[in-house]
Amino acid sequence: MAINDACYVESCIYKLLRRFCRGQPYYVDLLELFQGTTYKTIVGQSLDLITSPDGKVNLSNFTEERYNAIVKYKTAFYSFHLPVAAAMYMAGITSKESHDNAKTILLEMGRFFQIQDDYLDCYGDPSVTGKVGTDVEENKCSWLVVQALRLVNKEQRELLQENYGQNDAAKVAMVKQLYQDLRLQDEFWKFEESSYSQLMQLINSSHQDLPKDMFTEFAWKIYKRQK
């Protein structure tokens, strides 16, 4: 039933595009954009599931390269690139240079957003975020575990191997204590500042066709967010 519902919802996208956009000069661009984004998101979700299988912890899977690929395909394309690229086509902005420039900014913004999400999963206030984080229990390839693996010594890696991906409160506490020992909050704060600075540089050097104020407002909305 769930698979059928998902297929139904996806098919509705194209029914709606046909109903409201057919005959417009941007119709084909929108079709290709939505189809391409759907494919990329499926690839990202598959990569996430392959990297973090239930009941099998393999820390060697949690690399920076793998993490960046998951974030790019699973989150950044549909959350940030799709809505802006669609609006650009509808506003008559069709040049490849403008779209490539926007994609660079938006994918970086999506990565920034997802890393914040991973941080808040562990350190966020549930009364503010509206959820209790479960990345450790669910064996997720999160930014925190990737950074931990970059910083651990042999004994700390063994501790992580023994306790990560276990639905056990005591083991989760051991992992989070290791994160504290490795000062991962400090690592995140350094990342947040450097990444935001890089994002603003991309926006300020963007193509003249792009609305810089819009990108700046997006960046401000997610900068130092708490939920």
CSV table of C-alpha atoms in Angstrom, one decimal:
chain,number,residue,atom,x,y,z
A,1,MET,CA,0.0,0.0,0.0
A,2,ALA,CA,2.8,2.5,0.9
A,3,ILE,CA,4.6,1.8,-2.4
A,4,ASN,CA,1.4,2.3,-4.3
A,5,ASP,CA,0.7,5.5,-2.5
A,6,ALA,CA,4.2,6.8,-3.3
A,7,CYS,CA,3.7,6.1,-7.0
A,8,TYR,CA,0.3,7.8,-6.8
A,9,VAL,CA,1.7,10.9,-5.3
A,10,GLU,CA,4.6,11.1,-7.8
A,11,SER,CA,2.2,10.7,-10.7
A,12,CYS,CA,0.1,13.6,-9.3
A,13,ILE,CA,3.1,15.9,-9.8
A,14,TYR,CA,3.0,15.4,-13.5
A,15,LYS,CA,-0.8,15.6,-13.6
A,16,LEU,CA,-0.6,19.0,-11.9
A,17,LEU,CA,2.3,20.3,-14.1
A,18,ARG,CA,0.3,19.3,-17.2
A,19,ARG,CA,-2.9,20.9,-15.9
A,20,PHE,CA,-1.4,24.3,-14.9
A,21,CYS,CA,1.8,24.6,-17.0
A,22,ARG,CA,1.2,22.9,-20.3
A,23,GLY,CA,1.5,25.4,-23.1
A,24,GLN,CA,4.0,27.5,-21.2
A,25,PRO,CA,7.5,27.9,-22.5
A,26,TYR,CA,9.0,26.4,-19.3
A,27,TYR,CA,6.8,23.3,-19.3
A,28,VAL,CA,9.5,20.9,-20.6
A,29,ASP,CA,12.2,22.4,-18.4
A,30,LEU,CA,9.9,21.8,-15.3
A,31,LEU,CA,9.2,18.2,-16.4
A,32,GLU,CA,12.9,17.4,-16.8
A,33,LEU,CA,13.7,19.2,-13.5
A,34,PHE,CA,11.2,17.2,-11.5
A,35,GLN,CA,12.1,13.9,-13.2
A,36,GLY,CA,15.8,14.5,-12.6
A,37,THR,CA,15.3,15.5,-9.0
A,38,THR,CA,13.2,12.4,-8.3
A,39,TYR,CA,16.0,10.2,-9.7
A,40,LYS,CA,18.7,12.0,-7.7
A,41,THR,CA,16.6,11.7,-4.4
A,42,ILE,CA,16.1,7.9,-5.0
A,43,VAL,CA,19.8,7.5,-5.5
A,44,GLY,CA,20.5,9.4,-2.3
A,45,GLN,CA,18.0,7.4,-0.3
A,46,SER,CA,19.5,4.2,-1.6
A,47,LEU,CA,23.0,5.3,-0.8
A,48,ASP,CA,21.9,6.1,2.8
A,49,LEU,CA,20.3,2.7,3.3
A,50,ILE,CA,23.3,0.8,1.9
A,51,THR,CA,25.6,2.8,4.1
A,52,SER,CA,23.6,2.3,7.3
A,53,PRO,CA,22.0,-1.1,7.2
A,54,ASP,CA,19.9,-2.2,10.2
A,55,GLY,CA,21.8,-4.3,12.7
A,56,LYS,CA,25.2,-4.1,10.9
A,57,VAL,CA,27.7,-1.4,11.9
A,58,ASN,CA,30.5,-0.8,9.5
A,59,LEU,CA,32.4,2.3,10.5
A,60,SER,CA,34.5,2.1,7.3
A,61,ASN,CA,31.4,3.2,5.4
A,62,PHE,CA,31.2,6.5,7.2
A,63,THR,CA,33.6,8.5,5.1
A,64,GLU,CA,33.5,12.2,4.2
A,65,GLU,CA,33.1,11.4,0.6
A,66,ARG,CA,30.2,9.0,1.2
A,67,TYR,CA,28.5,11.5,3.6
A,68,ASN,CA,28.7,14.4,1.1
A,69,ALA,CA,27.2,12.2,-1.6
A,70,ILE,CA,24.3,11.2,0.6
A,71,VAL,CA,23.6,14.8,1.6
A,72,LYS,CA,23.9,16.1,-1.9
A,73,TYR,CA,21.5,13.5,-3.5
A,74,LYS,CA,19.1,12.8,-0.6
A,75,THR,CA,18.6,16.3,0.7
A,76,ALA,CA,20.1,19.2,-1.2
A,77,PHE,CA,18.6,18.7,-4.7
A,78,TYR,CA,15.0,18.4,-3.6
A,79,SER,CA,15.0,20.7,-0.6
A,80,PHE,CA,17.0,23.6,-2.0
A,81,HIS,CA,17.7,23.3,-5.7
A,82,LEU,CA,14.4,22.1,-7.0
A,83,PRO,CA,12.1,25.0,-5.8
A,84,VAL,CA,14.5,27.7,-6.8
A,85,ALA,CA,15.4,26.2,-10.2
A,86,ALA,CA,11.7,25.8,-10.9
A,87,ALA,CA,11.0,29.4,-10.0
A,88,MET,CA,13.9,30.5,-12.2
A,89,TYR,CA,12.5,28.7,-15.2
A,90,MET,CA,9.1,30.2,-14.6
A,91,ALA,CA,10.6,33.7,-14.3
A,92,GLY,CA,12.3,33.3,-17.7
A,93,ILE,CA,15.8,32.7,-16.4
A,94,THR,CA,17.0,29.9,-18.6
A,95,SER,CA,20.7,30.4,-19.2
A,96,LYS,CA,22.9,27.4,-18.3
A,97,GLU,CA,25.4,29.7,-16.6
A,98,SER,CA,22.8,31.1,-14.3
A,99,HIS,CA,21.4,27.7,-13.4
A,100,ASP,CA,24.8,26.2,-12.8
A,101,ASN,CA,25.7,29.2,-10.6
A,102,ALA,CA,22.4,28.8,-8.6
A,103,LYS,CA,23.0,25.0,-8.2
A,104,THR,CA,26.4,25.6,-6.8
A,105,ILE,CA,25.0,27.9,-4.1
A,106,LEU,CA,21.9,25.8,-3.4
A,107,LEU,CA,23.8,22.5,-3.0
A,108,GLU,CA,26.2,24.1,-0.6
A,109,MET,CA,23.3,25.6,1.3
A,110,GLY,CA,21.7,22.1,1.4
A,111,ARG,CA,24.9,20.6,2.8
A,112,PHE,CA,25.1,23.3,5.4
A,113,PHE,CA,21.4,22.6,6.4
A,114,GLN,CA,21.9,18.9,6.7
A,115,ILE,CA,25.0,19.2,8.8
A,116,GLN,CA,23.1,21.5,11.1
A,117,ASP,CA,20.3,18.9,11.2
A,118,ASP,CA,22.8,16.2,12.3
A,119,TYR,CA,24.2,18.4,15.0
A,120,LEU,CA,20.7,19.2,16.3
A,121,ASP,CA,19.9,15.5,16.3
A,122,CYS,CA,22.4,15.1,19.1
A,123,TYR,CA,22.6,18.5,20.8
A,124,GLY,CA,19.3,20.2,20.0
A,125,ASP,CA,16.6,20.8,22.6
A,126,PRO,CA,13.7,18.4,21.8
A,127,SER,CA,11.2,21.1,23.1
A,128,VAL,CA,12.5,23.4,20.4
A,129,THR,CA,13.2,20.9,17.5
A,130,GLY,CA,10.1,19.0,18.1
A,131,LYS,CA,11.8,15.6,18.0
A,132,VAL,CA,14.2,13.4,19.9
A,133,GLY,CA,17.3,12.5,17.9
A,134,THR,CA,18.0,8.9,17.0
A,135,ASP,CA,20.9,9.0,14.6
A,136,VAL,CA,23.2,7.1,16.9
A,137,GLU,CA,20.7,4.3,17.6
A,138,GLU,CA,19.8,4.1,13.9
A,139,ASN,CA,23.4,3.7,12.7
A,140,LYS,CA,23.2,6.8,10.6
A,141,CYS,CA,26.1,8.2,8.6
A,142,SER,CA,25.8,11.6,10.3
A,143,TRP,CA,28.3,14.4,10.2
A,144,LEU,CA,29.1,13.9,13.9
A,145,VAL,CA,30.2,10.2,13.5
A,146,VAL,CA,32.2,11.1,10.4
A,147,GLN,CA,34.1,13.8,12.3
A,148,ALA,CA,34.5,11.5,15.3
A,149,LEU,CA,36.2,8.9,13.1
A,150,ARG,CA,38.6,11.6,11.8
A,151,LEU,CA,39.7,12.5,15.4
A,152,VAL,CA,39.6,9.2,17.3
A,153,ASN,CA,42.5,7.1,18.5
A,154,LYS,CA,42.5,3.3,18.3
A,155,GLU,CA,40.8,2.8,21.7
A,156,GLN,CA,38.2,5.4,21.0
A,157,ARG,CA,37.4,3.8,17.6
A,158,GLU,CA,36.9,0.5,19.3
A,159,LEU,CA,34.5,2.1,21.8
A,160,LEU,CA,32.6,3.6,18.9
A,161,GLN,CA,32.4,0.3,17.1
A,162,GLU,CA,31.1,-1.4,20.2
A,163,ASN,CA,28.4,1.2,21.0
A,164,TYR,CA,27.3,2.8,17.8
A,165,GLY,CA,24.1,1.7,16.1
A,166,GLN,CA,22.7,0.1,19.2
A,167,ASN,CA,19.2,0.7,20.5
A,168,ASP,CA,20.5,0.8,24.1
A,169,ALA,CA,20.4,4.0,26.2
A,170,ALA,CA,23.6,3.2,28.0
A,171,LYS,CA,25.5,2.7,24.7
A,172,VAL,CA,24.0,5.8,23.2
A,173,ALA,CA,25.3,7.7,26.2
A,174,MET,CA,28.8,6.3,25.7
A,175,VAL,CA,28.8,7.5,22.1
A,176,LYS,CA,27.6,11.0,23.1
A,177,GLN,CA,30.2,11.1,25.8
A,178,LEU,CA,32.9,10.3,23.2
A,179,TYR,CA,31.5,13.2,21.1
A,180,GLN,CA,32.0,15.4,24.1
A,181,ASP,CA,35.5,14.2,24.7
A,182,LEU,CA,36.4,14.9,21.1
A,183,ARG,CA,34.9,18.4,21.4
A,184,LEU,CA,32.6,17.9,18.4
A,185,GLN,CA,30.5,20.9,19.4
A,186,ASP,CA,33.6,23.1,18.9
A,187,GLU,CA,34.2,21.4,15.5
A,188,PHE,CA,30.6,22.2,14.5
A,189,TRP,CA,30.8,25.8,15.5
A,190,LYS,CA,34.0,26.2,13.5
A,191,PHE,CA,32.4,24.5,10.5
A,192,GLU,CA,29.3,26.7,10.8
A,193,GLU,CA,31.3,29.9,10.7
A,194,SER,CA,33.5,28.9,7.8
A,195,SER,CA,30.7,27.3,5.8
A,196,TYR,CA,28.5,30.4,6.2
A,197,SER,CA,31.4,32.6,5.1
A,198,GLN,CA,32.0,30.5,2.0
A,199,LEU,CA,28.3,30.5,1.2
A,200,MET,CA,28.1,34.3,1.4
A,201,GLN,CA,31.1,34.5,-0.9
A,202,LEU,CA,29.4,32.3,-3.4
A,203,ILE,CA,26.3,34.5,-3.3
A,204,ASN,CA,28.2,37.7,-3.6
A,205,SER,CA,30.0,36.5,-6.7
A,206,SER,CA,26.9,35.0,-8.3
A,207,HIS,CA,25.7,35.7,-11.8
A,208,GLN,CA,24.0,39.0,-12.4
A,209,ASP,CA,20.8,37.3,-13.4
A,210,LEU,CA,20.4,35.8,-9.9
A,211,PRO,CA,18.5,37.6,-7.1
A,212,LYS,CA,21.2,37.9,-4.5
A,213,ASP,CA,18.9,39.2,-1.9
A,214,MET,CA,16.8,36.0,-2.1
A,215,PHE,CA,19.8,33.8,-1.6
A,216,THR,CA,21.0,36.0,1.3
A,217,GLU,CA,17.7,35.7,3.0
A,218,PHE,CA,17.7,31.9,2.6
A,219,ALA,CA,21.2,31.8,4.2
A,220,TRP,CA,20.1,34.0,7.1
A,221,LYS,CA,17.0,31.8,7.7
A,222,ILE,CA,19.2,28.7,8.3
A,223,TYR,CA,22.3,30.4,9.9
A,224,LYS,CA,22.5,29.4,13.6
A,225,ARG,CA,19.0,27.8,13.5
A,226,GLN,CA,17.8,25.9,16.5
A,227,LYS,CA,15.2,23.7,14.8
